[in-house]
XYZ file of C-alpha atoms in Angstrom:
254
model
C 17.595 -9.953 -2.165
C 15.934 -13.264 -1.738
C 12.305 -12.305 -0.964
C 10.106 -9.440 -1.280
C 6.969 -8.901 -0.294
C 4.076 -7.718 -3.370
C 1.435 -5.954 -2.071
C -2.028 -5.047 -3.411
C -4.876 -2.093 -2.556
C -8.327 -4.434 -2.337
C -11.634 -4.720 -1.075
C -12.058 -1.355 -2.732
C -16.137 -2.312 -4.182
C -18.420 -0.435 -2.809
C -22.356 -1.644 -3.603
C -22.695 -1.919 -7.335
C -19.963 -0.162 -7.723
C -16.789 -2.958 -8.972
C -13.352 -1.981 -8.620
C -10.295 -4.485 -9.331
C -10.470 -8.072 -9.326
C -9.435 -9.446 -5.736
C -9.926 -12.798 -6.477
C -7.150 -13.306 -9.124
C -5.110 -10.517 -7.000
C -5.003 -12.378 -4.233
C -3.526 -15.317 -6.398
C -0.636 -13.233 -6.715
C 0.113 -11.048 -4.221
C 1.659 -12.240 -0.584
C -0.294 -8.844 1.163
C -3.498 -7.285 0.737
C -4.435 -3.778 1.758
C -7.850 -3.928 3.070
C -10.483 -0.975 2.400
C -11.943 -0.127 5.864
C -14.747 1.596 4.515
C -13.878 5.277 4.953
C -12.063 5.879 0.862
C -13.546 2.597 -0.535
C -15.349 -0.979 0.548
C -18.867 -2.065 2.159
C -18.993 -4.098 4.610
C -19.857 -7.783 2.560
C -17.205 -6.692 -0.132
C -14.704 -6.602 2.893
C -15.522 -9.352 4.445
C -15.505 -11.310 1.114
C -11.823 -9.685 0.401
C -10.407 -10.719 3.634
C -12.127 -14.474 3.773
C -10.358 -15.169 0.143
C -7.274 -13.273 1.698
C -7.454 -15.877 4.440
C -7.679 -19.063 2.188
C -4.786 -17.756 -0.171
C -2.744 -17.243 2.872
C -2.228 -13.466 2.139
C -1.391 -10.918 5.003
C -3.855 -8.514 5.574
C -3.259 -4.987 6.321
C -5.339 -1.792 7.565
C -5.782 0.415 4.672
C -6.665 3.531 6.171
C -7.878 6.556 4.690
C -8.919 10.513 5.310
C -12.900 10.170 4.660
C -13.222 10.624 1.427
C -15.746 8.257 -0.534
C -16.446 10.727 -3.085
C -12.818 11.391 -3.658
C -11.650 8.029 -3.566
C -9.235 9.512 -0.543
C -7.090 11.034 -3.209
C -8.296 14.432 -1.970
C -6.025 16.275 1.205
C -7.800 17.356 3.940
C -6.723 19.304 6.743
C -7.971 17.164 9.595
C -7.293 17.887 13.600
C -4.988 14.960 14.926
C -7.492 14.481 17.573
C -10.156 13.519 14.473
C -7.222 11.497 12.518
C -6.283 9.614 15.608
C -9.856 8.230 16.331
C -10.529 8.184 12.373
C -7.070 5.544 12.761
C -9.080 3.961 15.426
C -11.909 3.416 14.084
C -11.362 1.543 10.887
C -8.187 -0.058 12.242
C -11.012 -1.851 14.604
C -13.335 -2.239 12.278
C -10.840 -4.825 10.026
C -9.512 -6.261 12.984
C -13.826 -7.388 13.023
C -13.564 -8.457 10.035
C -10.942 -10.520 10.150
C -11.059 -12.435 13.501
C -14.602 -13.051 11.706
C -12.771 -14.858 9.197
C -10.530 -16.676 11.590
C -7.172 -14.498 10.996
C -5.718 -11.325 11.990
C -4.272 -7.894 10.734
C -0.996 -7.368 10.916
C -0.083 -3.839 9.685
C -1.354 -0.525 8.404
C -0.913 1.030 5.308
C -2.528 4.814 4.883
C -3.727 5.454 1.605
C -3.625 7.946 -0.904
C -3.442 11.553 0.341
C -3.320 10.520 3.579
C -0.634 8.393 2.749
C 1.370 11.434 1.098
C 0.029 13.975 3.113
C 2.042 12.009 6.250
C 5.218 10.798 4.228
C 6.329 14.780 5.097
C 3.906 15.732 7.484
C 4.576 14.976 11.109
C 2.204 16.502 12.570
C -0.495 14.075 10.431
C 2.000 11.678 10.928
C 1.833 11.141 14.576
C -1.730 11.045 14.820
C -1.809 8.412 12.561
C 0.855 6.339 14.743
C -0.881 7.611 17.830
C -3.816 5.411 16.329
C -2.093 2.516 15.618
C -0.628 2.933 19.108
C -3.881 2.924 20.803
C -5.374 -0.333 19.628
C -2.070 -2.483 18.451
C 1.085 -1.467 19.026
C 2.373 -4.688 17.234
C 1.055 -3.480 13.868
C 3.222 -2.536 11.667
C 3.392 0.594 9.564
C 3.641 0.669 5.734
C 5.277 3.555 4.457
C 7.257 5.715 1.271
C 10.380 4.144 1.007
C 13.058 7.141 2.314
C 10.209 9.466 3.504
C 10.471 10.849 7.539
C 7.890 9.450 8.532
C 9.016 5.640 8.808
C 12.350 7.556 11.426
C 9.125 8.811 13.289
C 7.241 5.875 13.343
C 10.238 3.631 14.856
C 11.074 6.315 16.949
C 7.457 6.102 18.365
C 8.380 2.476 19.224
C 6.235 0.907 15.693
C 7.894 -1.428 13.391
C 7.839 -0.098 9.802
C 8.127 -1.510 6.472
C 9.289 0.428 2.994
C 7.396 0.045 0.280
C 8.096 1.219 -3.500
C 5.106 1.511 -5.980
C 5.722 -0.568 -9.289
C 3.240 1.344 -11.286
C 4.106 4.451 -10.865
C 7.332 7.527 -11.374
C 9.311 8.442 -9.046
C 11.073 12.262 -8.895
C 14.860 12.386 -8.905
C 13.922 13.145 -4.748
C 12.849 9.899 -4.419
C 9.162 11.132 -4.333
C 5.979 9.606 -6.560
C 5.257 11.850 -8.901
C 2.188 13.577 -8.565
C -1.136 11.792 -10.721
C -1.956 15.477 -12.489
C 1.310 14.987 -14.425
C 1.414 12.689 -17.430
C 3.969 10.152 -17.134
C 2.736 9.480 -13.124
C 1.098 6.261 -13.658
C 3.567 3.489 -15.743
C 0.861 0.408 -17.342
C 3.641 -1.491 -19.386
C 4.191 -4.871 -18.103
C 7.270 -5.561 -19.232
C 8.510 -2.337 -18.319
C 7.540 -2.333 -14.808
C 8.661 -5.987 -14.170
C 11.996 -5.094 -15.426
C 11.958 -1.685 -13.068
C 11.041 -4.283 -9.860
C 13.855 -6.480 -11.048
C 16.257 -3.698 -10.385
C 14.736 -2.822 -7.585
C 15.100 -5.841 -5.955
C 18.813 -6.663 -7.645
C 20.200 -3.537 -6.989
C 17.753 -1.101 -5.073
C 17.763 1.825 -7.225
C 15.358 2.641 -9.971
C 15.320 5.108 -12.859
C 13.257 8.489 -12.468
C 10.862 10.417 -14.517
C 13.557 12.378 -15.893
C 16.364 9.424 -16.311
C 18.619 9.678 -13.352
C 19.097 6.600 -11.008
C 17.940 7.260 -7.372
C 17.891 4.491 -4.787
C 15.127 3.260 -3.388
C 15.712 0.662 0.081
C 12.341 -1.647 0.248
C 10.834 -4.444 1.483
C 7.545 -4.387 0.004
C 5.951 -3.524 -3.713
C 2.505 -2.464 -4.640
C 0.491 -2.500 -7.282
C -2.488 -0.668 -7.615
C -5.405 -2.703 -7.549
C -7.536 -0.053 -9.109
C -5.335 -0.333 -12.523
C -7.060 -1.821 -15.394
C -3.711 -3.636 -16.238
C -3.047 -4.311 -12.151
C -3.667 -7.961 -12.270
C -1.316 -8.666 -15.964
C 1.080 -6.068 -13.846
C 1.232 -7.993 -10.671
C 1.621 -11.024 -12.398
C 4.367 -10.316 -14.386
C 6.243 -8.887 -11.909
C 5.535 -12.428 -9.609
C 6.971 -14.067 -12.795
C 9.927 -12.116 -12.919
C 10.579 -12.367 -9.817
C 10.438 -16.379 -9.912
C 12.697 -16.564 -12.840
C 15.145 -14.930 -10.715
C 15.098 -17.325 -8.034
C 13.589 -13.919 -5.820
C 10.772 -15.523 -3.773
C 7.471 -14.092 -3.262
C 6.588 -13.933 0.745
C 4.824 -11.047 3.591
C 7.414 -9.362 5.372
C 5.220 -10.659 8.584
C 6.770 -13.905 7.133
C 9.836 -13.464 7.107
């Protein structure tokens, strides 16, 4: 591999509330997943998140969510696919605002947390949420678990997809994250995680939580912008990465 895309969760503020550091983020990173208001984000910290995203040249991306301020979006919910299709909708539209405000475009969708999960396995979830993207771009491009069904349904539906890996966190010897309740879910050494991307990217396997090697086909790796460590994370891994001659670069620029 020559180039991989590093992706980052941002524009996650939300009034006085301060979550990750976009600005040095966006230094870093070659995509940005975009808050739309619904898990995370008000409307000036998402405009301010996509303008910087503009001037670094980052990608921007759609990250939707179940509504769930309270829970971050980290909580399931058992939604009707009518309701998740227009929920899609809705703050799909409301970045693409945003960002022909600040004189650039979206150019995929990445569902977060349970939502992202919940529709990895789910296809009943999982086709509203492509319905969505369906009904107001079908050029957009859907982020999704690396080796879960629902990138198969997504192409099959006619969307371009992307696979992404998460840097910062296990995997199961299935090839699944492993879940946040269990210790050992979230990874926060450096050094460690650069040297897991490394491998990633060399070889496309990775170890699991309980040592074997699984394989893992991406394009695109994410750190968690809500990490204390995120931006020393992200950084490192861009460093890494570098020293390997493996550039940096969106999968939208490819």
């Amino acid at each position: 591999m020559t180039a991989i895309d590093l992706n980052s969760d941002l524009g996650e503020s939300y009034g006085a509330w301060a979550m990750g550091d976009d600005e040095a983020m966006l230094s870093i990173v070659s995509s940005a997943n975009v808050a739309c208001g619904f898990h995370a984000g008000d409307p000036l910290g998402i405009l301010k998140t996509v303008q910087a995203a503009a001037k670094e040249g980052v990608s921007i991306g759609a990250h939707v969510s179940y509504p769930d301020r309270v829970g971050f979006g980290r909580r399931d919910m058992d939604v009707t696919s009518a309701e998740l299709t227009a929920d899609v909708i809705y703050q799909i539209g409301a970045i693409k605002g945003v960002a022909a405000a600040a004189g650039v475009t979206v150019g995929y969708v990445k569902p977060h947390g349970a939502l992202y999960n919940r529709i990895a396995h789910d296809p009943k979830q999982g086709q509203a949420v492509i319905d969505g993207i369906k009904a107001i771009d079908p050029n957009l491009v859907l982020m999704g678990l690396a080796g879960a069904p629902i990138l198969a349904l997504a192409q099959k539906s006619g969307l371009k997809t992307v696979a992404e890996a998460f840097a910062d966190r296990a995997y199961t010897p299935g090839g699944e994250l492993v879940s946040r309740r269990e210790a050992g879910s979230v990874l926060h050494d450096s050094d460690l995680i650069a040297r897991r991307m490394l491998q990633l990217a060399r070889e496309g396997t990775l170890e699991a939580i309980d040592g074997s090697t699984i394989k893992v086909d991406a394009q695109s790796i994410c750190v968690h912008g809500d990490s204390p460590s995120a931006v020393a994370i992200a950084r490192e891994i861009r460093r890494a990465f570098e020293t390997d001659g493996i550039a940096v670069r969106s999968f939208l620029k490819a």
